[in-house]
Amino acid sequence: MPRNAFAILLTCALTLGCERVPRADVPQTPVASEQARFRVVVLAEGLEHPWSLAFLPDGDLLVTERPGRLRIVRAGVLDPAPLDGVPEVYASGQGGLLDIALDPDFSSNRLVYLSYAARGEGGAGTRVARARLGDGRLEGLEVVFEGMMAGGGRHFGSRLGFDRDGYLFVTLGERGQDERAQELGDLAGKVVRLHADGRVPADNPFVGRPGAAPEIYSYGHRNPQGLAVHPESGSVWVVEHGPLGGDEVNVVAAGVNYGWPVITYGRAYSGLPMGEGSSREGMAQPLHYWVPSISPSGMAFYAGDAFAQWQGDLFVGGLSGQLLARLELDGERVVAEERLLEGMGRIRDVRVGPDGYLYLLTDHADGALLRLEPA
């Protein structure tokens, strides 16, 4: 083993995980990609494992930190004081305060949705709560969804997103227990669909089916950590982690089985094959997959004005890959991929701002909020 590789492994062991290695410096000069030239601007630093961000109508940004803090960036400056009223989280392993989403009617009701890992009877699981955003605090917090509890700190999901009809979609990991993704009586390894107040829509695909959880919209997922609604079709897209390879991009459809752990393009961490191969009748194929893994987390369709060349492209953050993937699309086909910012750090979230710029979060103990601007 090369000395530098051994040193990295030793550092990881002593710090209880490679994710505590400081992020790489951002490029100091403009980046020339295949279709655009841009610069990377650091908006805020010193964020502890930031997970998600949301844009407020007044131009401020909300940022979640996995240990359980909700921060606000005002006029490009990170407020040192976190907001009060955030729910207590289970900040262990991959758990903690995760995604944030604004209600479609936020301008009138000021409702903010949070997904997070929480303790409950039988272990820990994913919860979704909503609250009104007041002056420096969340008010009237209420839990609108709770996934099944289990032991361990792996694979909570969990992205949130509202489709055009106002339904709330929540992605849920299978908690590191593969078989749960195929069990319709279990919410692990699923994408669920709810009304904004947590009620189950009457037309969900498994409503009325004996033994099935009515919240389920699709199943057979491993650990989906990205969700975005297509700006033209309105369809819901997700990206999810494979094991050793086999990360996937999927379009979510009602009642569809996406195959985990029966089919996968990845392998077990031992290197041995998994499941029955990469295809089986009745199980959906991914639109795109990565071998080796990039550990996708956070995704956004570009529909802004700042980068005309990127119109319609899908951007996906990579954690283990430490990159930003740009996927060119032809309908629901991925026709090309470009890898940007390789080695810059673990990219946890990707969003398109109202200004048309691309915003990124790097997932490190000293994480950063970055913005991609035309050079």
Coordinates of N, CA and C in Angstrom, one line a residue, residues 139-367:
E139 N -42.3 27.9 15.1 CA -43.4 27.9 16.0 C -44.4 26.9 15.6
G140 N -45.1 26.3 16.6 CA -46.2 25.4 16.4 C -45.8 24.1 15.7
L141 N -44.6 23.5 16.1 CA -44.1 22.3 15.4 C -45.1 21.2 15.6
E142 N -45.3 20.5 14.5 CA -46.2 19.2 14.6 C -45.6 18.2 13.7
V143 N -45.6 16.9 14.2 CA -45.1 15.8 13.4 C -46.2 15.4 12.4
V144 N -45.9 15.3 11.1 CA -46.9 14.9 10.1 C -46.7 13.5 9.6
F145 N -45.5 12.9 9.9 CA -45.2 11.6 9.4 C -44.1 11.0 10.2
E146 N -44.2 9.6 10.4 CA -43.2 8.9 11.2 C -43.0 7.5 10.5
G147 N -41.8 7.3 10.1 CA -41.4 5.9 9.6 C -41.2 4.9 10.7
M148 N -41.2 3.7 10.3 CA -41.0 2.6 11.3 C -39.6 2.7 12.0
M149 N -39.6 2.5 13.3 CA -38.3 2.5 14.0 C -37.5 1.2 13.9
A150 N -36.2 1.4 14.0 CA -35.3 0.2 13.9 C -34.0 0.6 14.6
G151 N -33.2 -0.3 14.9 CA -31.9 0.0 15.4 C -30.9 0.5 14.4
G152 N -29.8 1.0 14.8 CA -28.7 1.4 13.9 C -28.9 2.8 13.4
G153 N -27.8 3.3 12.8 CA -27.8 4.7 12.3 C -27.5 4.8 10.8
R154 N -28.0 3.9 10.1 CA -27.8 3.9 8.6 C -29.1 4.1 7.8
H155 N -28.9 4.7 6.7 CA -29.9 4.8 5.6 C -31.3 5.3 6.0
F156 N -31.3 6.5 6.5 CA -32.6 7.2 6.8 C -33.2 7.8 5.6
G157 N -32.6 7.9 4.4 CA -33.1 8.8 3.3 C -32.4 10.1 3.6
S158 N -33.1 11.2 3.6 CA -34.5 11.4 3.4 C -34.7 12.7 2.8
R159 N -35.1 12.7 1.5 CA -35.4 14.0 0.9 C -36.9 14.3 0.8
L160 N -37.3 15.5 0.8 CA -38.7 16.0 0.7 C -38.9 16.7 -0.6
G161 N -40.1 16.7 -1.1 CA -40.4 17.4 -2.3 C -41.9 17.5 -2.5
F162 N -42.4 18.6 -3.0 CA -43.8 18.8 -3.3 C -44.0 18.7 -4.8
D163 N -44.9 17.9 -5.3 CA -45.1 17.9 -6.8 C -46.1 19.0 -7.2
R164 N -46.5 19.1 -8.4 CA -47.3 20.2 -8.9 C -48.7 20.2 -8.3
D165 N -49.2 19.0 -7.9 CA -50.5 18.9 -7.3 C -50.5 19.2 -5.8
G166 N -49.3 19.5 -5.2 CA -49.2 19.8 -3.8 C -49.0 18.6 -2.9
Y167 N -48.8 17.4 -3.5 CA -48.5 16.2 -2.7 C -47.1 16.2 -2.2
L168 N -46.9 15.8 -0.9 CA -45.6 15.7 -0.3 C -45.0 14.3 -0.5
F169 N -43.8 14.3 -1.1 CA -43.1 13.0 -1.3 C -41.9 13.0 -0.3
V170 N -41.7 11.8 0.3 CA -40.7 11.6 1.3 C -39.9 10.3 0.9
T171 N -38.6 10.4 0.8 CA -37.8 9.2 0.5 C -37.3 8.6 1.8
L172 N -37.3 7.3 1.8 CA -36.9 6.5 3.0 C -35.9 5.4 2.7
G173 N -34.8 5.4 3.4 CA -33.9 4.3 3.2 C -34.3 3.0 3.9
E174 N -33.7 1.9 3.5 CA -34.1 0.6 4.1 C -33.3 0.3 5.4
R175 N -32.7 1.3 6.0 CA -32.0 1.2 7.3 C -30.9 0.2 7.3
G176 N -30.4 -0.2 6.2 CA -29.3 -1.2 6.1 C -29.8 -2.6 6.3
Q177 N -31.1 -2.8 6.2 CA -31.7 -4.1 6.3 C -32.4 -4.4 4.9
D178 N -31.7 -5.0 4.0 CA -32.0 -5.0 2.6 C -33.4 -5.5 2.3
E179 N -33.8 -6.6 3.0 CA -35.1 -7.2 2.6 C -36.3 -6.4 2.9
R180 N -36.1 -5.3 3.8 CA -37.3 -4.5 4.1 C -37.8 -3.7 2.9
A181 N -36.9 -3.4 2.0 CA -37.3 -2.6 0.8 C -38.4 -3.3 0.0
Q182 N -38.5 -4.7 0.1 CA -39.5 -5.4 -0.7 C -40.8 -5.7 0.1
E183 N -40.8 -5.3 1.4 CA -42.0 -5.7 2.2 C -43.0 -4.5 2.2
L184 N -44.2 -4.7 1.7 CA -45.1 -3.7 1.6 C -45.8 -3.3 2.9
G185 N -45.6 -4.1 3.9 CA -46.1 -3.7 5.2 C -45.1 -2.8 6.0
D186 N -44.0 -2.5 5.4 CA -42.9 -1.8 6.0 C -42.6 -0.6 5.2
L187 N -42.3 0.6 5.9 CA -42.1 1.8 5.1 C -40.6 2.0 4.7
A188 N -39.7 1.1 5.2 CA -38.3 1.3 4.9 C -38.1 0.9 3.4
G189 N -37.2 1.7 2.8 CA -36.8 1.4 1.4 C -38.0 1.8 0.4
K190 N -38.7 2.9 0.8 CA -39.8 3.3 0.0 C -39.8 4.8 -0.3
V191 N -40.6 5.2 -1.3 CA -41.0 6.6 -1.4 C -42.4 6.7 -1.1
V192 N -42.8 7.6 -0.1 CA -44.1 7.7 0.3 C -44.7 9.1 -0.2
R193 N -46.0 9.1 -0.3 CA -46.8 10.2 -0.9 C -47.9 10.6 0.1
L194 N -47.9 11.9 0.5 CA -48.8 12.3 1.5 C -49.5 13.6 1.1
H195 N -50.6 13.9 1.7 CA -51.1 15.3 1.7 C -50.2 16.1 2.6
A196 N -50.2 17.4 2.5 CA -49.3 18.3 3.2 C -49.4 18.2 4.7
D197 N -50.6 17.8 5.2 CA -50.8 17.6 6.6 C -50.5 16.2 7.1
G198 N -50.0 15.4 6.2 CA -49.7 14.0 6.6 C -50.7 13.0 6.3
R199 N -51.9 13.4 5.9 CA -53.0 12.4 5.5 C -52.6 11.6 4.3
V200 N -53.1 10.4 4.2 CA -52.8 9.6 3.0 C -53.8 9.8 1.9
P201 N -53.3 10.1 0.7 CA -54.1 10.4 -0.5 C -54.9 9.1 -0.8
A202 N -56.2 9.3 -1.1 CA -57.1 8.1 -1.4 C -56.6 7.3 -2.6
D203 N -55.9 7.9 -3.5 CA -55.5 7.3 -4.8 C -54.1 6.7 -4.7
N204 N -53.4 6.7 -3.5 CA -52.2 6.0 -3.4 C -52.3 4.6 -3.9
P205 N -51.3 4.0 -4.5 CA -51.4 2.7 -5.2 C -51.7 1.5 -4.3
F206 N -51.4 1.6 -3.0 CA -51.7 0.4 -2.1 C -52.7 0.7 -1.0
V207 N -53.5 1.8 -1.2 CA -54.6 2.0 -0.3 C -55.6 0.9 -0.4
G208 N -56.0 0.3 0.7 CA -57.0 -0.8 0.7 C -56.4 -2.2 0.5
R209 N -55.2 -2.3 0.2 CA -54.6 -3.6 0.0 C -54.2 -4.2 1.4
P210 N -54.7 -5.3 1.7 CA -54.4 -5.9 3.0 C -52.9 -6.1 3.2
G211 N -52.4 -5.7 4.4 CA -51.0 -5.9 4.8 C -50.1 -4.9 4.2
A212 N -50.6 -3.9 3.4 CA -49.7 -2.9 2.8 C -49.9 -1.6 3.5
A213 N -48.8 -0.9 3.6 CA -48.8 0.5 4.2 C -49.4 1.5 3.2
P214 N -50.5 2.2 3.5 CA -51.1 3.0 2.5 C -50.3 4.2 2.1
E215 N -49.3 4.6 2.9 CA -48.5 5.7 2.5 C -47.5 5.5 1.3
I216 N -47.3 4.2 1.0 CA -46.3 3.8 0.0 C -46.7 4.2 -1.4
Y217 N -45.8 4.9 -2.1 CA -46.0 5.2 -3.5 C -45.2 4.3 -4.4
S218 N -43.9 4.1 -4.0 CA -43.1 3.1 -4.8 C -42.2 2.4 -3.8
Y219 N -41.6 1.3 -4.2 CA -40.8 0.5 -3.3 C -39.6 -0.1 -4.0
G220 N -38.8 -0.9 -3.2 CA -37.6 -1.5 -3.7 C -36.5 -0.5 -3.9
H221 N -36.4 0.5 -3.0 CA -35.3 1.5 -3.0 C -34.3 1.1 -1.9
R222 N -33.1 1.5 -2.1 CA -32.0 1.3 -1.1 C -31.9 2.4 -0.1
N223 N -31.4 3.5 -0.6 CA -31.2 4.7 0.2 C -31.3 6.0 -0.6
P224 N -32.5 6.4 -1.0 CA -32.6 7.6 -1.9 C -32.4 8.9 -1.1
Q225 N -31.3 9.6 -1.5 CA -31.0 10.8 -0.9 C -31.1 12.1 -1.8
G226 N -31.7 11.9 -2.9 CA -32.0 13.1 -3.7 C -33.4 13.0 -4.4
L227 N -34.1 14.1 -4.5 CA -35.4 14.1 -5.1 C -35.6 15.5 -5.8
A228 N -36.1 15.4 -7.0 CA -36.4 16.7 -7.7 C -37.6 16.4 -8.6
V229 N -38.4 17.5 -8.8 CA -39.5 17.4 -9.7 C -39.1 18.1 -11.0
H230 N -39.4 17.3 -12.1 CA -39.0 17.8 -13.4 C -39.8 19.0 -13.8
P231 N -39.1 20.1 -14.2 CA -39.8 21.4 -14.4 C -40.8 21.4 -15.6
E232 N -40.7 20.4 -16.5 CA -41.7 20.4 -17.6 C -42.7 19.3 -17.4
S233 N -42.3 18.1 -17.2 CA -43.3 17.0 -17.1 C -43.9 16.9 -15.7
G234 N -43.3 17.5 -14.7 CA -43.9 17.4 -13.3 C -43.6 16.0 -12.7
S235 N -42.9 15.1 -13.3 CA -42.6 13.8 -12.7 C -41.5 14.0 -11.6
V236 N -41.6 13.0 -10.7 CA -40.7 13.0 -9.5 C -39.5 12.1 -9.8
W237 N -38.3 12.6 -9.7 CA -37.1 11.8 -9.9 C -36.3 11.7 -8.6
V238 N -35.7 10.5 -8.5 CA -34.8 10.3 -7.3 C -33.5 9.8 -7.7
V239 N -32.5 10.0 -6.8 CA -31.2 9.3 -6.9 C -31.0 8.5 -5.6
E240 N -30.4 7.3 -5.8 CA -30.2 6.5 -4.6 C -28.9 5.8 -4.6
H241 N -28.4 5.5 -3.4 CA -27.1 4.9 -3.2 C -27.3 3.4 -3.5
G242 N -26.3 2.8 -4.3 CA -26.2 1.4 -4.4 C -25.2 0.9 -3.3
P243 N -24.9 -0.4 -3.4 CA -23.8 -0.8 -2.4 C -22.5 -0.5 -2.9
L244 N -21.7 -1.5 -3.4 CA -20.4 -1.2 -4.1 C -20.7 -1.1 -5.6
G245 N -21.0 0.2 -6.0 CA -21.5 0.4 -7.3 C -23.0 0.3 -7.4
G246 N -23.6 0.7 -8.5 CA -25.0 0.5 -8.7 C -25.9 1.7 -8.1
D247 N -25.3 2.9 -7.9 CA -26.1 4.1 -7.6 C -27.0 4.3 -8.8
E248 N -28.3 4.8 -8.5 CA -29.3 4.8 -9.6 C -30.0 6.2 -9.7
V249 N -30.4 6.5 -10.9 CA -31.4 7.6 -11.1 C -32.7 6.9 -11.6
N250 N -33.8 7.3 -10.9 CA -35.1 6.7 -11.2 C -36.1 7.8 -11.3
V251 N -37.1 7.5 -12.2 CA -38.3 8.3 -12.2 C -39.4 7.5 -11.4
V252 N -39.9 8.2 -10.4 CA -40.8 7.4 -9.5 C -42.2 7.4 -10.1
A253 N -42.8 6.2 -10.1 CA -44.1 6.0 -10.6 C -44.9 5.2 -9.6
A254 N -46.2 5.4 -9.6 CA -47.1 4.8 -8.6 C -47.1 3.2 -8.7
G255 N -46.8 2.6 -7.5 CA -46.8 1.2 -7.4 C -45.7 0.4 -8.0
V256 N -44.7 1.1 -8.5 CA -43.6 0.4 -9.2 C -42.5 -0.1 -8.2
N257 N -42.0 -1.3 -8.5 CA -40.9 -1.9 -7.7 C -39.6 -1.7 -8.4
Y258 N -38.7 -1.0 -7.7 CA -37.4 -0.6 -8.3 C -36.3 -1.6 -8.0
G259 N -36.7 -2.7 -7.3 CA -35.8 -3.9 -7.4 C -34.9 -4.2 -6.2
W260 N -34.5 -3.3 -5.4 CA -33.5 -3.6 -4.4 C -34.2 -4.5 -3.3
P261 N -33.5 -5.5 -2.8 CA -32.1 -6.0 -3.2 C -32.1 -7.1 -4.2
V262 N -33.2 -7.3 -4.9 CA -33.3 -8.5 -5.8 C -32.4 -8.2 -7.0
I263 N -32.5 -7.0 -7.6 CA -31.7 -6.6 -8.7 C -30.9 -5.4 -8.4
T264 N -29.7 -5.3 -8.9 CA -28.8 -4.2 -8.7 C -27.6 -4.3 -9.7
Y265 N -27.1 -3.1 -10.0 CA -25.8 -3.1 -10.8 C -24.6 -3.0 -9.9
G266 N -24.8 -3.1 -8.6 CA -23.7 -3.1 -7.7 C -23.4 -4.5 -7.2
R267 N -22.4 -4.5 -6.3 CA -22.0 -5.7 -5.6 C -22.0 -5.5 -4.1
A268 N -22.0 -6.6 -3.3 CA -21.8 -6.4 -1.9 C -20.5 -5.8 -1.6
Y269 N -20.4 -5.3 -0.4 CA -19.1 -4.6 0.0 C -17.9 -5.6 0.1
S270 N -18.3 -6.9 0.2 CA -17.3 -8.0 0.1 C -16.7 -8.2 -1.3
G271 N -17.4 -7.6 -2.3 CA -17.1 -7.8 -3.7 C -17.9 -8.9 -4.3
L272 N -18.6 -9.7 -3.6 CA -19.4 -10.8 -4.1 C -20.7 -10.2 -4.8
P273 N -21.3 -11.0 -5.7 CA -22.5 -10.6 -6.4 C -23.7 -10.5 -5.4
M274 N -24.7 -9.7 -5.8 CA -25.9 -9.6 -4.9 C -27.1 -9.9 -5.7
G275 N -28.1 -10.4 -5.0 CA -29.4 -10.7 -5.6 C -29.4 -11.6 -6.8
E276 N -30.2 -11.3 -7.8 CA -30.4 -12.2 -8.9 C -29.8 -11.7 -10.2
G277 N -29.0 -10.6 -10.1 CA -28.4 -10.0 -11.2 C -28.9 -8.5 -11.4
S278 N -29.0 -8.0 -12.6 CA -29.3 -6.6 -12.8 C -30.7 -6.4 -13.4
S279 N -31.5 -7.5 -13.7 CA -32.8 -7.3 -14.2 C -33.7 -8.5 -13.8
R280 N -35.0 -8.2 -13.7 CA -36.0 -9.2 -13.5 C -37.3 -8.6 -13.9
E281 N -38.1 -9.5 -14.5 CA -39.5 -9.1 -15.0 C -40.3 -8.5 -13.8
G282 N -40.9 -7.4 -14.1 CA -41.7 -6.7 -13.0 C -41.0 -5.7 -12.2
M283 N -39.7 -5.6 -12.4 CA -38.9 -4.6 -11.6 C -38.3 -3.6 -12.6
A284 N -38.4 -2.3 -12.2 CA -38.0 -1.3 -13.1 C -36.4 -1.2 -13.2
Q285 N -36.0 -0.8 -14.4 CA -34.6 -0.5 -14.7 C -34.3 1.0 -14.4
P286 N -33.1 1.3 -13.9 CA -32.8 2.7 -13.7 C -32.6 3.5 -15.0
L287 N -32.8 4.8 -15.0 CA -32.5 5.6 -16.2 C -31.0 5.7 -16.4
H288 N -30.3 5.6 -15.3 CA -28.8 5.8 -15.3 C -28.3 5.2 -14.0
Y289 N -27.0 4.7 -14.1 CA -26.4 4.1 -12.9 C -24.9 4.4 -12.9
W290 N -24.3 4.3 -11.8 CA -22.9 4.6 -11.6 C -22.2 3.3 -11.1
V291 N -21.1 2.9 -11.8 CA -20.2 1.9 -11.3 C -18.8 2.4 -11.7
P292 N -17.9 2.7 -10.7 CA -18.1 2.6 -9.3 C -19.1 3.7 -8.7
S293 N -19.4 3.6 -7.5 CA -20.3 4.5 -6.8 C -19.8 5.9 -6.7
I294 N -20.7 6.9 -6.8 CA -20.4 8.3 -6.5 C -21.1 8.7 -5.2
S295 N -22.0 7.8 -4.7 CA -22.8 8.1 -3.5 C -23.6 9.4 -3.7
P296 N -24.6 9.4 -4.6 CA -25.3 10.6 -5.0 C -26.2 11.1 -3.8
S297 N -26.2 12.4 -3.7 CA -27.0 13.0 -2.7 C -27.3 14.5 -3.1
G298 N -28.6 14.8 -3.3 CA -28.9 16.1 -3.7 C -29.0 16.2 -5.2
M299 N -30.0 16.7 -5.8 CA -30.2 16.8 -7.2 C -31.1 18.0 -7.6
A300 N -30.8 18.5 -8.8 CA -31.7 19.6 -9.2 C -31.6 19.7 -10.8
F301 N -32.8 20.0 -11.3 CA -32.9 20.2 -12.8 C -32.6 21.7 -13.0
Y302 N -31.8 22.0 -14.0 CA -31.5 23.4 -14.3 C -32.5 24.0 -15.2
A303 N -33.1 25.1 -14.7 CA -34.1 25.8 -15.5 C -34.0 27.3 -15.3
G304 N -32.7 27.7 -15.0 CA -32.5 29.1 -14.8 C -32.0 29.8 -16.1
D305 N -31.7 31.1 -15.9 CA -31.3 32.0 -17.0 C -29.8 32.2 -17.0
A306 N -29.0 32.0 -15.9 CA -27.6 32.3 -15.9 C -26.8 31.5 -16.8
F307 N -27.1 30.2 -17.0 CA -26.3 29.3 -17.8 C -27.2 28.7 -18.9
A308 N -27.3 29.4 -20.0 CA -28.2 29.0 -21.1 C -27.8 27.6 -21.6
Q309 N -26.5 27.2 -21.5 CA -26.1 26.0 -22.1 C -26.5 24.8 -21.2
W310 N -26.9 25.0 -20.0 CA -27.3 23.9 -19.1 C -28.8 23.7 -19.0
Q311 N -29.6 24.4 -19.8 CA -31.0 24.3 -19.7 C -31.4 22.8 -19.9
G312 N -32.2 22.4 -18.9 CA -32.8 21.0 -19.0 C -31.8 19.9 -18.4
D313 N -30.6 20.3 -18.0 CA -29.7 19.3 -17.5 C -30.0 19.0 -16.1
L314 N -29.6 17.8 -15.6 CA -29.8 17.3 -14.3 C -28.4 17.3 -13.6
F315 N -28.4 18.0 -12.4 CA -27.1 18.1 -11.6 C -27.3 17.2 -10.4
V316 N -26.3 16.4 -10.1 CA -26.3 15.5 -8.9 C -25.0 15.6 -8.1
G317 N -25.1 15.7 -6.8 CA -23.9 15.8 -6.0 C -23.4 14.4 -5.7
G318 N -22.1 14.3 -5.5 CA -21.5 13.0 -5.2 C -20.7 13.2 -3.8
L319 N -21.0 12.2 -2.9 CA -20.3 12.2 -1.6 C -19.0 11.5 -1.7
S320 N -19.0 10.2 -1.8 CA -17.7 9.5 -2.0 C -17.0 9.9 -3.3
G321 N -17.8 10.2 -4.3 CA -17.2 10.6 -5.6 C -16.6 12.0 -5.5
Q322 N -17.0 12.8 -4.5 CA -16.5 14.2 -4.4 C -16.6 14.9 -5.7
L323 N -17.8 15.0 -6.3 CA -17.9 15.6 -7.6 C -19.3 16.1 -7.7
L324 N -19.5 16.9 -8.8 CA -20.8 17.3 -9.2 C -21.0 16.8 -10.6
A325 N -22.0 15.9 -10.8 CA -22.3 15.3 -12.1 C -23.4 16.1 -12.8
R326 N -23.1 16.4 -14.1 CA -24.1 17.0 -15.0 C -24.5 16.0 -16.0
L327 N -25.8 15.7 -16.0 CA -26.4 14.7 -16.9 C -27.2 15.4 -17.9
E328 N -26.9 15.2 -19.2 CA -27.7 15.7 -20.3 C -28.8 14.7 -20.6
L329 N -30.0 15.3 -20.8 CA -31.2 14.4 -21.0 C -31.8 14.6 -22.3
D330 N -32.4 13.5 -22.8 CA -33.3 13.5 -23.9 C -34.6 12.8 -23.4
G331 N -35.6 13.6 -23.0 CA -36.7 13.1 -22.3 C -36.3 12.4 -21.0
E332 N -36.6 11.1 -20.9 CA -36.2 10.3 -19.8 C -35.0 9.4 -20.1
R333 N -34.2 9.9 -21.0 CA -32.9 9.2 -21.3 C -31.7 10.1 -20.9
V334 N -30.7 9.5 -20.3 CA -29.5 10.2 -20.0 C -28.6 9.9 -21.2
V335 N -28.2 11.0 -21.9 CA -27.4 10.8 -23.2 C -26.0 11.2 -23.0
A336 N -25.6 11.9 -21.9 CA -24.2 12.2 -21.7 C -24.0 12.6 -20.2
E337 N -22.8 12.4 -19.7 CA -22.5 12.8 -18.3 C -21.1 13.6 -18.3
E338 N -21.1 14.7 -17.6 CA -19.9 15.4 -17.4 C -19.6 15.5 -15.9
R339 N -18.4 15.3 -15.4 CA -18.1 15.3 -14.0 C -17.3 16.6 -13.7
L340 N -17.9 17.4 -12.8 CA -17.3 18.7 -12.5 C -16.8 18.7 -11.1
L341 N -15.8 19.6 -10.8 CA -15.3 19.9 -9.4 C -14.8 18.6 -8.7
E342 N -14.3 17.7 -9.5 CA -13.8 16.5 -8.8 C -12.7 16.7 -7.8
G343 N -12.9 16.1 -6.6 CA -11.9 16.3 -5.6 C -12.1 17.5 -4.7
M344 N -13.1 18.3 -4.9 CA -13.3 19.5 -4.2 C -13.9 19.2 -2.8
G345 N -14.6 18.1 -2.6 CA -15.2 17.8 -1.4 C -16.5 17.0 -1.6
R346 N -17.1 16.5 -0.5 CA -18.3 15.7 -0.5 C -19.5 16.7 -0.7
I347 N -20.1 16.6 -1.9 CA -21.2 17.5 -2.2 C -22.5 16.8 -1.8
R348 N -23.2 17.4 -0.8 CA -24.4 16.9 -0.1 C -25.7 17.3 -0.8
D349 N -25.7 18.6 -1.1 CA -27.0 19.1 -1.7 C -26.7 20.0 -2.9
V350 N -27.6 20.0 -3.8 CA -27.5 20.8 -5.1 C -28.9 21.5 -5.3
R351 N -28.9 22.8 -5.5 CA -30.1 23.6 -5.7 C -29.9 24.6 -6.7
V352 N -30.9 25.0 -7.5 CA -30.9 26.1 -8.4 C -31.6 27.3 -7.7
G353 N -30.9 28.4 -7.5 CA -31.4 29.6 -6.8 C -32.3 30.4 -7.7
P354 N -33.1 31.3 -7.1 CA -34.0 32.2 -7.9 C -33.2 33.1 -8.8
D355 N -31.9 33.2 -8.6 CA -31.0 34.1 -9.4 C -30.4 33.3 -10.6
G356 N -30.8 32.0 -10.7 CA -30.3 31.2 -11.8 C -28.9 30.6 -11.5
Y357 N -28.3 30.9 -10.4 CA -27.0 30.3 -10.0 C -27.2 28.9 -9.4
L358 N -26.2 28.1 -9.4 CA -26.3 26.8 -8.8 C -25.6 26.9 -7.4
Y359 N -26.3 26.3 -6.4 CA -25.8 26.4 -5.0 C -25.5 24.9 -4.5
L360 N -24.4 24.8 -3.8 CA -24.0 23.5 -3.3 C -23.7 23.6 -1.8
L361 N -23.8 22.4 -1.2 CA -23.4 22.3 0.2 C -22.3 21.2 0.3
T362 N -21.2 21.4 1.0 CA -20.2 20.3 1.1 C -20.4 19.8 2.5
D363 N -20.5 18.4 2.6 CA -20.7 17.7 3.8 C -19.4 17.4 4.6
H364 N -19.0 18.3 5.4 CA -17.8 18.1 6.2 C -18.0 18.7 7.6
A365 N -17.1 18.4 8.5 CA -17.2 19.0 9.8 C -17.1 20.6 9.7
D366 N -16.3 21.0 8.7 CA -16.2 22.4 8.3 C -16.8 22.6 6.9
G367 N -18.1 22.4 6.8 CA -18.7 22.4 5.5 C -19.0 23.9 5.0

